[in-house]
Each structure stands twice: as structure tokens, then as C-alpha cells.
Amino acid sequence: MGFSALNLNQNLINTVTKLGYETPTPIQSQAIPAILEGRDIMGGAQTGTGKTAAFALPIIHQLMAQQLTANSTAKKQIRALVLTPTRELSQQVHKSFVTYSEDSELTAELVYGGVSINPQVKALAQGADILVATPGRLLDLLDRETLTLEFVEKIVFDEADRMLDMGFMEEIRRILKHLPKKRQTMLFSATFDDAIFKLSKSLLNDPLLIEVDTRNAAAEQVEQIVYAVDTDRKRELTSYLIGSRNWHQVLIFTRTKQGADSLAKEMCKDGIKTIAVHGDKSQGARERGLEDFKNGKIRALVATDVAARGLDIEQLKHVINFELPFKAEDYIHRIGRTGRAGLSGTATSLVSIGENWLLEEIETLLDTRLVAQWLPGYEPDLSKPADDGRNSGGKSKGNSRTDDKRRAKNRSYGKKTNNRAKKDTKPNH
């Protein structure tokens, strides 16, 4: 079945065809008709399965139909609102709306924190049909009476589970007070738990539950590998894997901002160009870092869960869990950064003895056994006391002289693979 079978506007079909979309994904083929019917939706699908298009395309279709009968001289009012938990995800969603609606007169604006509010106020003064926002900045604008949500007909809560994790419930309640009671509400998430279902009861009216995959399942195209390793050798093993296996564009997850900074610094000493992105970085620094990573100027990107949510990097093949997350559902979101759009990917987790309980929780959530391997030369020392790695920050605690020797070894791998990459990129004449 192609997109034409979904009864979308022909301009939209032409746009997605130009983008290379041929067949709707399962979440798209089920959600789009239901949204066009005006149903409230509770949609669950793994990351990278076309979730954004599943709600963006029918919203644009409906707004375009209304536009034909609207007064063209009247100021545009926000009729569709999309709430996202992070700046990166809001940028990604806004970009999709702009791309899909390029053959229409619809306008989409974007507002998020961490940057000056004045340009956003100025942009909103011109009017907009669609608004993509993070809750905090949206409330700032509402408090200033810069915008009104009284004309909103459709609202989407994207990555709703993350919003709850980040404590946005109070902000959501305040935003709801500004919305009309009669509206179409859509809630999308890669994972569902009791908190999500409780939230849905207060937000949705007789919702259609769409789950295209086994609940809380990891993407099938992602190979999951677990290495048992001592906490104080994780950084060394990370650099070894990247260098010896000639990995490029590797996304690495830590639990804390401090840990991300420390790991990035130590890996740079290993000869691997690495940067860290997290909530304490300015928006400009995060955007520049991500762009350098996408362009191949940076080999490894270390991120916290909050900063990484919404990162959409085409053909990202490798994710490393330097530390397992305390919340098992975050593991699914982490490894979902690779294996997107049907492509294959590898997720490697480095697990210390003290983190075995976290691995067990992930296995319970996935209903899958993840067998830890021992990599020759990096076998864990079972005589050491258990350490959950909370304070490791990617910094080795071993003998400094031995550590320097290991660094030299890893740097040599980096040089070999970099030289190999350079040879591969030479033009053939």
C-alpha cells in the first residue's frame, strides 16, 4: 500500500514521494487514517519508525483543507500544537513539519528554552498555523501573553514518557488550562508504562490504542552486545573498540553531565576526537557539536539521556552504553538512535559487576536474555568489590604508567584506522 491509499492531499503525496517515501510504515498506515477521522490517538512505536510523519502528515492535510475556506487576510492563529521534552527533538519535529508542508501556505514556528526569547516573540507576532514547543518556553510565552492557544484544534504529546521522566506534569497541567476542551489529542511514545496510561486518561477522549510492535521492545534490526568489564577500564575499552574496529560516528551514553565531560576529555587523550553534549552546554554549542558529529569532523559524541533524546542522525551504526541507565525504558530509547529507518545498527553495553541489577531490569523489560561476554584482555577482575560506576566519569583509576601504555596502544589503532580512512577516500583516476 502506498501513501495515495491513505487519502492524503496530492501535494503531500508528491512531497513524500520526492523525499523517497514509498510505503507507509506500520505506525503511519494505522495512525494516519485514524487521525484523519478525528480520533484521539495513543500511539506506541519504536524510535526510527516514522512516528513524526504519522502525526505530521494528517495534521498538515487537515489544516490545508481548512486553509481553502479561510480568510486569507486574517492573521494566522495556532491551530496545531506539538509538545516535545527536549530542544533537539523540537528542532527535529519542526523541520519535518516545514519539509512536509513546503507546497502549502502553512507556517510552522518553533519555540524552546536556552536561547533568547525575543526572536521567538517576534516570529509569533507574524502568526503561525503550527507551533512546536518545549513546555517551559511555551509557558514563558503564555505568561507574557505573547500568544494564545484558544484556537488550537490538535495537540500532540511527542515522547510523552520522557516528559513524565523529566517532571513536566505540572507544566502540562498549566498548559492544558489554556487549551479548548474540545480538541483532538494525540499521545506518542516508544515505551508505555502505568504512568503513561494514567496520563492518557486525563488527556484523551476514548482514544484508539495503536501498538505496532511488542510493547517496550527494542528495534529488531539493532544487534545488542554486552561486555562485562571493570568500571575503571570502561574508558579504555571504549577507545579500543572504536579504534581497533574502525568505528566512525559513535554515540556514547553516560548517566551524568560530569561523566560525559570527563569521558570526552579522556577519549581525546586517547587520540579519538570526542565531544560531550548535555543540558549545561549552550544551545549554540550543542548545535555546533552535533553538526560536526554529523559531518564526520568528530568521531565520537558523548551524551546524557536528556540531550540525546530527539537526535536523528542518518545511518548511525554504533551506540555505546558506557553506563547503563537507571531507568530500563531509557535503554530502548538509547539503542533506538541506531537501526533507524530499517537500517541495521549495533548497540554495545559496558557492564560492571555493580550494574548487573540494571542489566537484569532491562532484560525483564525486554523479556530477553542479554548474555554478557568477556573480551580478551578486558576480563573483569571478580576479586574487586562491586562498583555501579556512579562516580567513574570515564576516568581510569588504575596505575598511571600502565594507563599511558594503554593510551599509546589505542592511539596507534586510531592512527592506523585514520590512515586507512584517508586512503579509502582518495579519488580513483
Coordinates of C-alpha atoms in Angstrom, one line a residue:
M1 CA 0.0 0.0 0.0
G2 CA 1.3 3.4 -1.0
F3 CA 0.7 6.8 0.6
S4 CA -2.0 7.5 -2.0
A5 CA -4.2 4.9 -0.4
L6 CA -4.3 6.9 2.8
N7 CA -6.4 9.7 1.2
L8 CA -3.8 12.4 1.8
N9 CA -3.7 15.6 -0.2
Q10 CA -2.0 15.1 -3.5
N11 CA 0.6 17.8 -2.7
L12 CA 1.6 15.9 0.4
I13 CA 1.9 12.7 -1.6
N14 CA 4.1 14.4 -4.1
T15 CA 6.3 15.8 -1.3
V16 CA 6.8 12.4 0.4
T17 CA 7.5 10.8 -2.9
K18 CA 10.2 13.3 -3.6
L19 CA 11.6 12.5 -0.2
G20 CA 11.9 8.9 -1.1
Y21 CA 9.0 7.6 1.0
E22 CA 7.4 4.7 -0.9
T23 CA 5.4 2.6 1.6
P24 CA 3.9 3.8 4.9
T25 CA 5.5 2.3 8.0
P26 CA 3.1 0.3 10.2
I27 CA 2.6 3.2 12.6
Q28 CA 1.9 5.5 9.7
S29 CA -0.6 3.2 8.0
Q30 CA -2.6 2.8 11.2
A31 CA -2.3 6.3 12.7
I32 CA -2.9 8.5 9.7
P33 CA -6.4 7.2 8.8
A34 CA -7.5 7.4 12.5
I35 CA -6.2 11.0 12.9
L36 CA -7.9 12.0 9.6
E37 CA -11.2 10.6 11.2
G38 CA -10.6 12.9 14.2
R39 CA -9.9 10.2 16.7
D40 CA -7.7 10.7 19.8
I41 CA -4.6 8.5 19.5
M42 CA -2.3 6.8 21.9
G43 CA 0.4 5.5 19.6
G44 CA 3.3 3.3 20.5
A45 CA 6.2 2.6 18.1
Q46 CA 9.9 2.2 18.3
T47 CA 12.1 5.2 17.5
G48 CA 13.1 5.5 13.9
T49 CA 9.8 4.0 12.6
G50 CA 8.4 7.2 11.1
K51 CA 6.4 8.3 14.2
T52 CA 6.7 12.1 13.3
A53 CA 5.3 11.6 9.9
A54 CA 2.5 9.6 11.4
F55 CA 1.0 12.6 13.0
A56 CA 2.5 15.5 11.0
L57 CA 1.1 14.4 7.6
P58 CA -2.6 14.1 8.6
I59 CA -2.3 17.3 10.6
I60 CA -1.0 19.2 7.6
H61 CA -3.6 17.6 5.4
Q62 CA -6.4 18.8 7.7
L63 CA -5.0 22.3 8.0
M64 CA -4.6 22.6 4.3
A65 CA -8.2 21.7 3.8
Q66 CA -9.3 24.4 6.2
Q67 CA -7.0 26.9 4.6
L68 CA -9.0 26.7 1.3
T69 CA -12.0 28.2 3.1
A70 CA -10.2 30.6 5.5
N71 CA -9.9 34.4 5.2
S72 CA -6.5 34.9 3.6
T73 CA -6.2 38.4 5.0
A74 CA -6.8 37.4 8.7
K75 CA -3.8 36.8 11.0
K76 CA -2.9 33.2 11.3
Q77 CA -3.7 31.5 14.6
I78 CA -2.1 28.5 16.1
R79 CA -4.3 25.5 15.3
A80 CA -1.9 22.6 15.9
L81 CA 0.4 22.4 18.9
V82 CA 3.2 19.8 19.3
L83 CA 4.9 19.5 22.7
T84 CA 8.3 17.8 23.0
P85 CA 10.5 17.2 26.0
T86 CA 13.8 18.4 24.6
R87 CA 15.2 21.2 22.3
E88 CA 16.8 18.7 19.9
L89 CA 13.5 16.8 19.4
S90 CA 11.6 20.0 18.9
Q91 CA 14.0 21.1 16.2
Q92 CA 13.7 17.7 14.5
V93 CA 9.9 17.7 14.6
H94 CA 9.7 21.4 13.4
K95 CA 12.0 20.6 10.5
S96 CA 9.7 17.7 9.5
F97 CA 6.6 20.0 9.5
V98 CA 8.4 22.6 7.4
T99 CA 9.6 20.0 4.9
Y100 CA 6.2 18.2 4.6
S101 CA 4.2 21.5 4.2
E102 CA 6.6 23.1 1.6
D103 CA 3.9 23.0 -1.1
S104 CA 1.3 24.8 1.1
E105 CA 0.9 28.2 2.6
L106 CA 1.0 26.8 6.1
T107 CA 3.6 28.2 8.5
A108 CA 5.2 26.4 11.5
E109 CA 7.1 28.1 14.3
L110 CA 9.5 26.7 16.9
V111 CA 10.0 27.8 20.5
Y112 CA 12.3 26.3 23.1
G113 CA 14.4 27.4 26.0
G114 CA 18.1 28.0 26.3
V115 CA 18.1 30.8 23.7
S116 CA 16.8 34.4 23.6
I117 CA 13.1 34.6 23.8
N118 CA 12.9 37.9 21.8
P119 CA 13.3 36.4 18.3
Q120 CA 10.6 33.8 19.1
V121 CA 8.2 36.6 20.3
K122 CA 8.9 38.5 17.1
A123 CA 8.2 35.4 14.9
L124 CA 5.0 34.5 16.7
A125 CA 3.7 38.1 16.2
Q126 CA 3.5 37.3 12.5
G127 CA 1.1 34.4 13.2
A128 CA 1.5 30.7 12.6
D129 CA -0.6 27.6 11.9
I130 CA 1.6 25.1 13.7
L131 CA 3.7 25.5 16.8
V132 CA 6.3 23.1 18.1
A133 CA 7.4 23.8 21.6
T134 CA 9.0 22.6 24.8
P135 CA 6.7 23.1 27.8
G136 CA 8.9 25.5 29.8
R137 CA 9.3 28.1 27.0
L138 CA 5.7 27.8 25.9
L139 CA 4.6 28.7 29.5
D140 CA 7.0 31.7 29.4
L141 CA 5.3 32.9 26.3
L142 CA 1.9 32.3 27.7
D143 CA 2.7 34.2 30.8
R144 CA 3.9 37.1 28.7
E145 CA 0.6 36.9 26.7
T146 CA 2.7 36.7 23.6
L147 CA 0.4 34.0 22.1
T148 CA -3.0 32.4 22.6
L149 CA -3.9 28.7 22.4
E150 CA -7.6 29.3 22.2
F151 CA -7.8 28.3 18.5
V152 CA -5.8 25.0 18.9
E153 CA -7.7 22.1 17.5
K154 CA -5.0 19.5 17.7
I155 CA -2.3 18.8 20.2
V156 CA 0.4 16.2 20.1
F157 CA 2.4 15.0 23.1
D158 CA 5.6 13.5 21.5
E159 CA 7.8 11.3 23.6
A160 CA 5.3 11.5 26.4
D161 CA 7.2 9.1 28.6
R162 CA 10.2 11.3 28.6
M163 CA 8.1 14.3 29.6
L164 CA 7.0 12.4 32.7
D165 CA 10.5 11.4 33.5
M166 CA 11.7 15.0 33.3
G167 CA 8.9 16.2 35.6
F168 CA 6.8 18.1 33.1
M169 CA 3.5 17.1 34.5
E170 CA 2.8 20.4 36.4
E171 CA 3.7 22.4 33.3
I172 CA 1.4 20.2 31.2
R173 CA -1.5 20.8 33.6
R174 CA -0.9 24.6 33.3
I175 CA -0.7 24.4 29.5
L176 CA -4.0 22.4 29.4
K177 CA -5.8 25.3 31.1
H178 CA -5.0 27.5 28.0
L179 CA -6.4 24.9 25.5
P180 CA -10.0 24.5 24.4
K181 CA -11.8 21.5 26.0
K182 CA -12.9 20.3 22.5
R183 CA -9.8 19.3 20.7
Q184 CA -8.1 16.3 19.1
T185 CA -5.3 14.9 21.3
M186 CA -2.5 12.6 20.3
L187 CA 0.0 10.9 22.6
F188 CA 3.0 9.2 21.1
S189 CA 5.8 7.3 22.8
A190 CA 8.3 4.5 22.2
T191 CA 7.6 3.0 25.6
F192 CA 4.4 2.6 27.7
D193 CA 4.1 2.1 31.4
D194 CA 1.5 2.6 34.1
A195 CA 2.3 6.4 34.3
I196 CA 1.6 6.8 30.6
F197 CA -1.7 5.1 30.8
K198 CA -2.7 7.2 33.8
L199 CA -1.7 10.3 31.9
S200 CA -3.8 9.2 28.9
K201 CA -6.9 9.1 31.0
S202 CA -6.6 12.7 31.8
L203 CA -5.7 13.9 28.3
L204 CA -7.5 11.7 25.8
N205 CA -11.2 11.1 25.0
D206 CA -12.0 7.5 24.0
P207 CA -8.5 7.1 22.4
L208 CA -7.5 4.5 19.9
L209 CA -4.6 2.5 21.2
I210 CA -2.1 1.7 18.4
E211 CA 0.9 -0.5 19.2
V212 CA 2.7 -1.7 16.1
D213 CA 5.4 -3.6 18.0
T214 CA 5.6 -5.7 21.1
R215 CA 5.3 -3.2 24.0
N216 CA 8.6 -1.8 25.2
A217 CA 10.5 -3.8 22.6
A218 CA 13.9 -2.9 21.2
A219 CA 14.3 -2.5 17.5
E220 CA 14.8 -5.8 15.8
Q221 CA 17.5 -4.5 13.4
V222 CA 19.8 -3.5 16.3
E223 CA 22.3 -6.0 17.4
Q224 CA 22.7 -5.9 21.2
I225 CA 26.2 -6.8 22.6
V226 CA 27.1 -6.8 26.3
Y227 CA 30.7 -6.8 27.6
A228 CA 31.4 -7.4 31.2
V229 CA 34.3 -5.0 32.3
D230 CA 35.6 -3.3 35.4
T231 CA 34.4 0.2 35.9
D232 CA 37.9 1.6 35.8
R233 CA 38.6 0.1 32.4
K234 CA 35.5 1.2 30.6
R235 CA 37.0 4.2 29.1
E236 CA 40.0 2.2 27.8
L237 CA 37.7 -0.4 26.3
T238 CA 35.6 2.2 24.7
S239 CA 38.6 3.8 22.9
Y240 CA 39.8 0.3 22.0
L241 CA 36.6 -0.7 20.3
I242 CA 36.3 2.5 18.3
G243 CA 39.9 2.5 17.2
S244 CA 40.5 -1.2 16.6
R245 CA 37.2 -1.7 14.7
N246 CA 37.5 1.5 12.7
W247 CA 34.2 2.8 14.0
H248 CA 33.1 6.3 13.0
Q249 CA 30.2 8.3 14.2
V250 CA 29.8 6.6 17.6
L251 CA 27.2 7.8 20.0
I252 CA 28.1 7.1 23.7
F253 CA 25.7 7.4 26.6
T254 CA 26.7 8.3 30.2
R255 CA 24.3 8.9 33.1
T256 CA 25.6 12.4 34.2
K257 CA 26.8 15.6 32.6
Q258 CA 30.0 15.5 34.6
G259 CA 30.6 11.9 33.4
A260 CA 30.1 13.0 29.8
D261 CA 32.6 15.8 30.0
S262 CA 35.2 13.6 31.8
L263 CA 34.8 10.8 29.3
A264 CA 35.1 13.1 26.3
K265 CA 38.2 14.7 27.7
E266 CA 39.9 11.3 28.4
M267 CA 39.0 9.9 25.0
C268 CA 40.6 12.9 23.3
K269 CA 43.8 12.0 25.1
D270 CA 43.4 8.5 23.5
G271 CA 43.6 10.2 20.1
I272 CA 39.8 9.9 19.3
K273 CA 38.1 13.2 18.6
T274 CA 35.3 13.4 21.0
I275 CA 32.9 16.0 22.3
A276 CA 30.1 16.0 25.0
V277 CA 26.6 17.4 24.7
H278 CA 24.3 17.8 27.7
G279 CA 21.9 20.3 29.3
D280 CA 24.7 22.5 30.7
K281 CA 26.0 23.3 27.3
S282 CA 24.7 26.3 25.4
Q283 CA 22.2 25.7 22.6
G284 CA 24.8 27.0 20.1
A285 CA 27.5 24.7 21.4
R286 CA 25.2 21.7 21.2
E287 CA 24.1 22.5 17.7
R288 CA 27.7 23.0 16.6
G289 CA 28.8 19.8 18.2
L290 CA 26.0 17.8 16.6
E291 CA 26.8 19.3 13.2
D292 CA 30.5 18.4 13.5
F293 CA 29.5 14.9 14.5
K294 CA 27.1 14.5 11.6
N295 CA 29.8 15.9 9.2
G296 CA 32.4 13.4 10.4
K297 CA 34.6 16.1 12.0
I298 CA 34.0 14.5 15.4
R299 CA 34.3 10.7 15.7
A300 CA 32.5 10.2 19.0
L301 CA 29.7 12.1 20.7
V302 CA 29.1 11.6 24.4
A303 CA 25.6 12.5 25.6
T304 CA 23.3 12.2 28.5
D305 CA 19.8 10.7 28.0
V306 CA 18.1 14.1 28.0
A307 CA 20.5 15.7 25.4
A308 CA 20.3 12.6 23.2
R309 CA 16.5 12.4 23.0
G310 CA 15.5 13.5 19.6
L311 CA 18.9 13.2 18.0
D312 CA 18.2 12.0 14.4
I313 CA 21.5 11.0 12.8
E314 CA 21.2 9.3 9.4
Q315 CA 22.9 5.9 9.2
L316 CA 24.3 6.0 12.7
K317 CA 25.7 2.5 13.1
H318 CA 27.1 2.4 16.6
V319 CA 25.8 3.2 20.1
I320 CA 27.7 2.5 23.2
N321 CA 26.2 2.4 26.7
F322 CA 29.2 3.5 28.7
E323 CA 26.9 3.2 31.8
L324 CA 23.5 1.5 31.9
P325 CA 20.6 3.8 32.6
F326 CA 18.8 3.7 36.0
K327 CA 15.5 3.6 34.1
A328 CA 15.2 0.5 31.9
E329 CA 13.0 2.2 29.4
D330 CA 15.8 4.6 28.6
Y331 CA 17.8 1.7 27.3
I332 CA 15.3 1.3 24.5
H333 CA 15.5 5.0 23.6
R334 CA 19.3 4.9 23.6
I335 CA 19.7 2.0 21.3
G336 CA 16.9 3.3 19.1
R337 CA 19.3 6.1 18.0
T338 CA 20.8 3.4 15.6
G339 CA 18.9 1.0 13.4
R340 CA 16.6 3.7 12.2
A341 CA 14.5 3.7 9.0
G342 CA 15.0 -0.1 8.6
L343 CA 18.8 0.1 8.6
S344 CA 21.0 -2.1 10.8
G345 CA 23.0 -1.0 13.8
T346 CA 25.0 -2.2 16.8
A347 CA 24.4 -1.3 20.5
T348 CA 27.3 -2.2 22.8
S349 CA 26.8 -2.0 26.6
L350 CA 29.7 -2.0 29.0
V351 CA 28.5 -3.5 32.3
S352 CA 30.4 -3.6 35.6
I353 CA 29.6 -6.1 38.3
G354 CA 27.8 -3.5 40.2
E355 CA 25.5 -2.8 37.3
N356 CA 24.2 -6.3 36.9
W357 CA 21.0 -5.4 38.6
L358 CA 20.4 -2.7 36.0
L359 CA 21.0 -5.3 33.2
E360 CA 18.5 -7.6 34.8
E361 CA 15.9 -4.9 34.8
I362 CA 16.5 -4.3 31.1
E363 CA 16.2 -8.0 30.4
T364 CA 12.9 -8.1 32.4
L365 CA 11.5 -5.1 30.4
L366 CA 12.6 -6.6 27.0
D367 CA 11.7 -10.2 28.1
T368 CA 15.1 -11.1 26.5
R369 CA 18.3 -12.5 27.9
L370 CA 21.3 -10.3 27.2
V371 CA 24.4 -12.5 27.8
A372 CA 27.5 -10.6 28.9
Q373 CA 30.7 -11.6 27.1
W374 CA 34.3 -11.3 28.2
L375 CA 36.5 -9.6 25.7
P376 CA 40.1 -11.0 25.8
G377 CA 42.4 -8.5 27.6
Y378 CA 39.5 -6.8 29.3
E379 CA 38.1 -9.6 31.5
P380 CA 36.6 -8.3 34.8
D381 CA 38.5 -8.8 38.0
L382 CA 36.0 -10.8 40.1
S383 CA 38.0 -10.2 43.2
K384 CA 37.2 -6.4 43.1
P385 CA 34.3 -5.1 45.2
A386 CA 31.2 -4.3 43.2
D387 CA 31.0 -0.8 41.8
D388 CA 28.0 0.6 40.0
G389 CA 30.1 3.2 38.2
R390 CA 28.3 6.2 39.6
N391 CA 31.5 8.1 40.2
S392 CA 33.7 6.8 37.4
G393 CA 33.1 9.6 35.0
G394 CA 35.1 7.8 32.4
K395 CA 38.3 8.3 34.3
S396 CA 40.6 5.4 34.9
K397 CA 41.7 4.8 38.5
G398 CA 44.5 2.4 37.6
N399 CA 48.3 2.8 37.6
S400 CA 49.1 5.9 35.6
R401 CA 52.2 4.3 33.9
T402 CA 50.1 1.3 32.8
D403 CA 47.4 3.7 31.6
D404 CA 49.8 5.7 29.5
K405 CA 50.9 2.5 27.8
R406 CA 47.3 1.6 27.1
R407 CA 46.7 5.1 25.7
A408 CA 49.7 4.7 23.3
K409 CA 48.2 1.4 22.1
N410 CA 44.8 2.9 21.5
R411 CA 46.3 5.9 19.7
S412 CA 48.2 3.6 17.4
Y413 CA 44.9 2.0 16.5
G414 CA 43.4 5.4 15.9
K415 CA 46.3 6.4 13.6
K416 CA 46.0 3.2 11.6
T417 CA 42.3 3.5 11.1
N418 CA 42.5 7.2 10.3
N419 CA 45.2 6.5 7.6
R420 CA 43.1 3.7 6.2
A421 CA 40.1 6.0 6.1
K422 CA 42.2 8.6 4.2
K423 CA 43.3 6.0 1.7
D424 CA 39.7 4.9 1.2
T425 CA 38.6 8.5 0.4
K426 CA 41.3 9.1 -2.3
P427 CA 39.7 9.5 -5.8
N428 CA 40.4 6.9 -8.4
H429 CA 41.9 8.3 -11.6

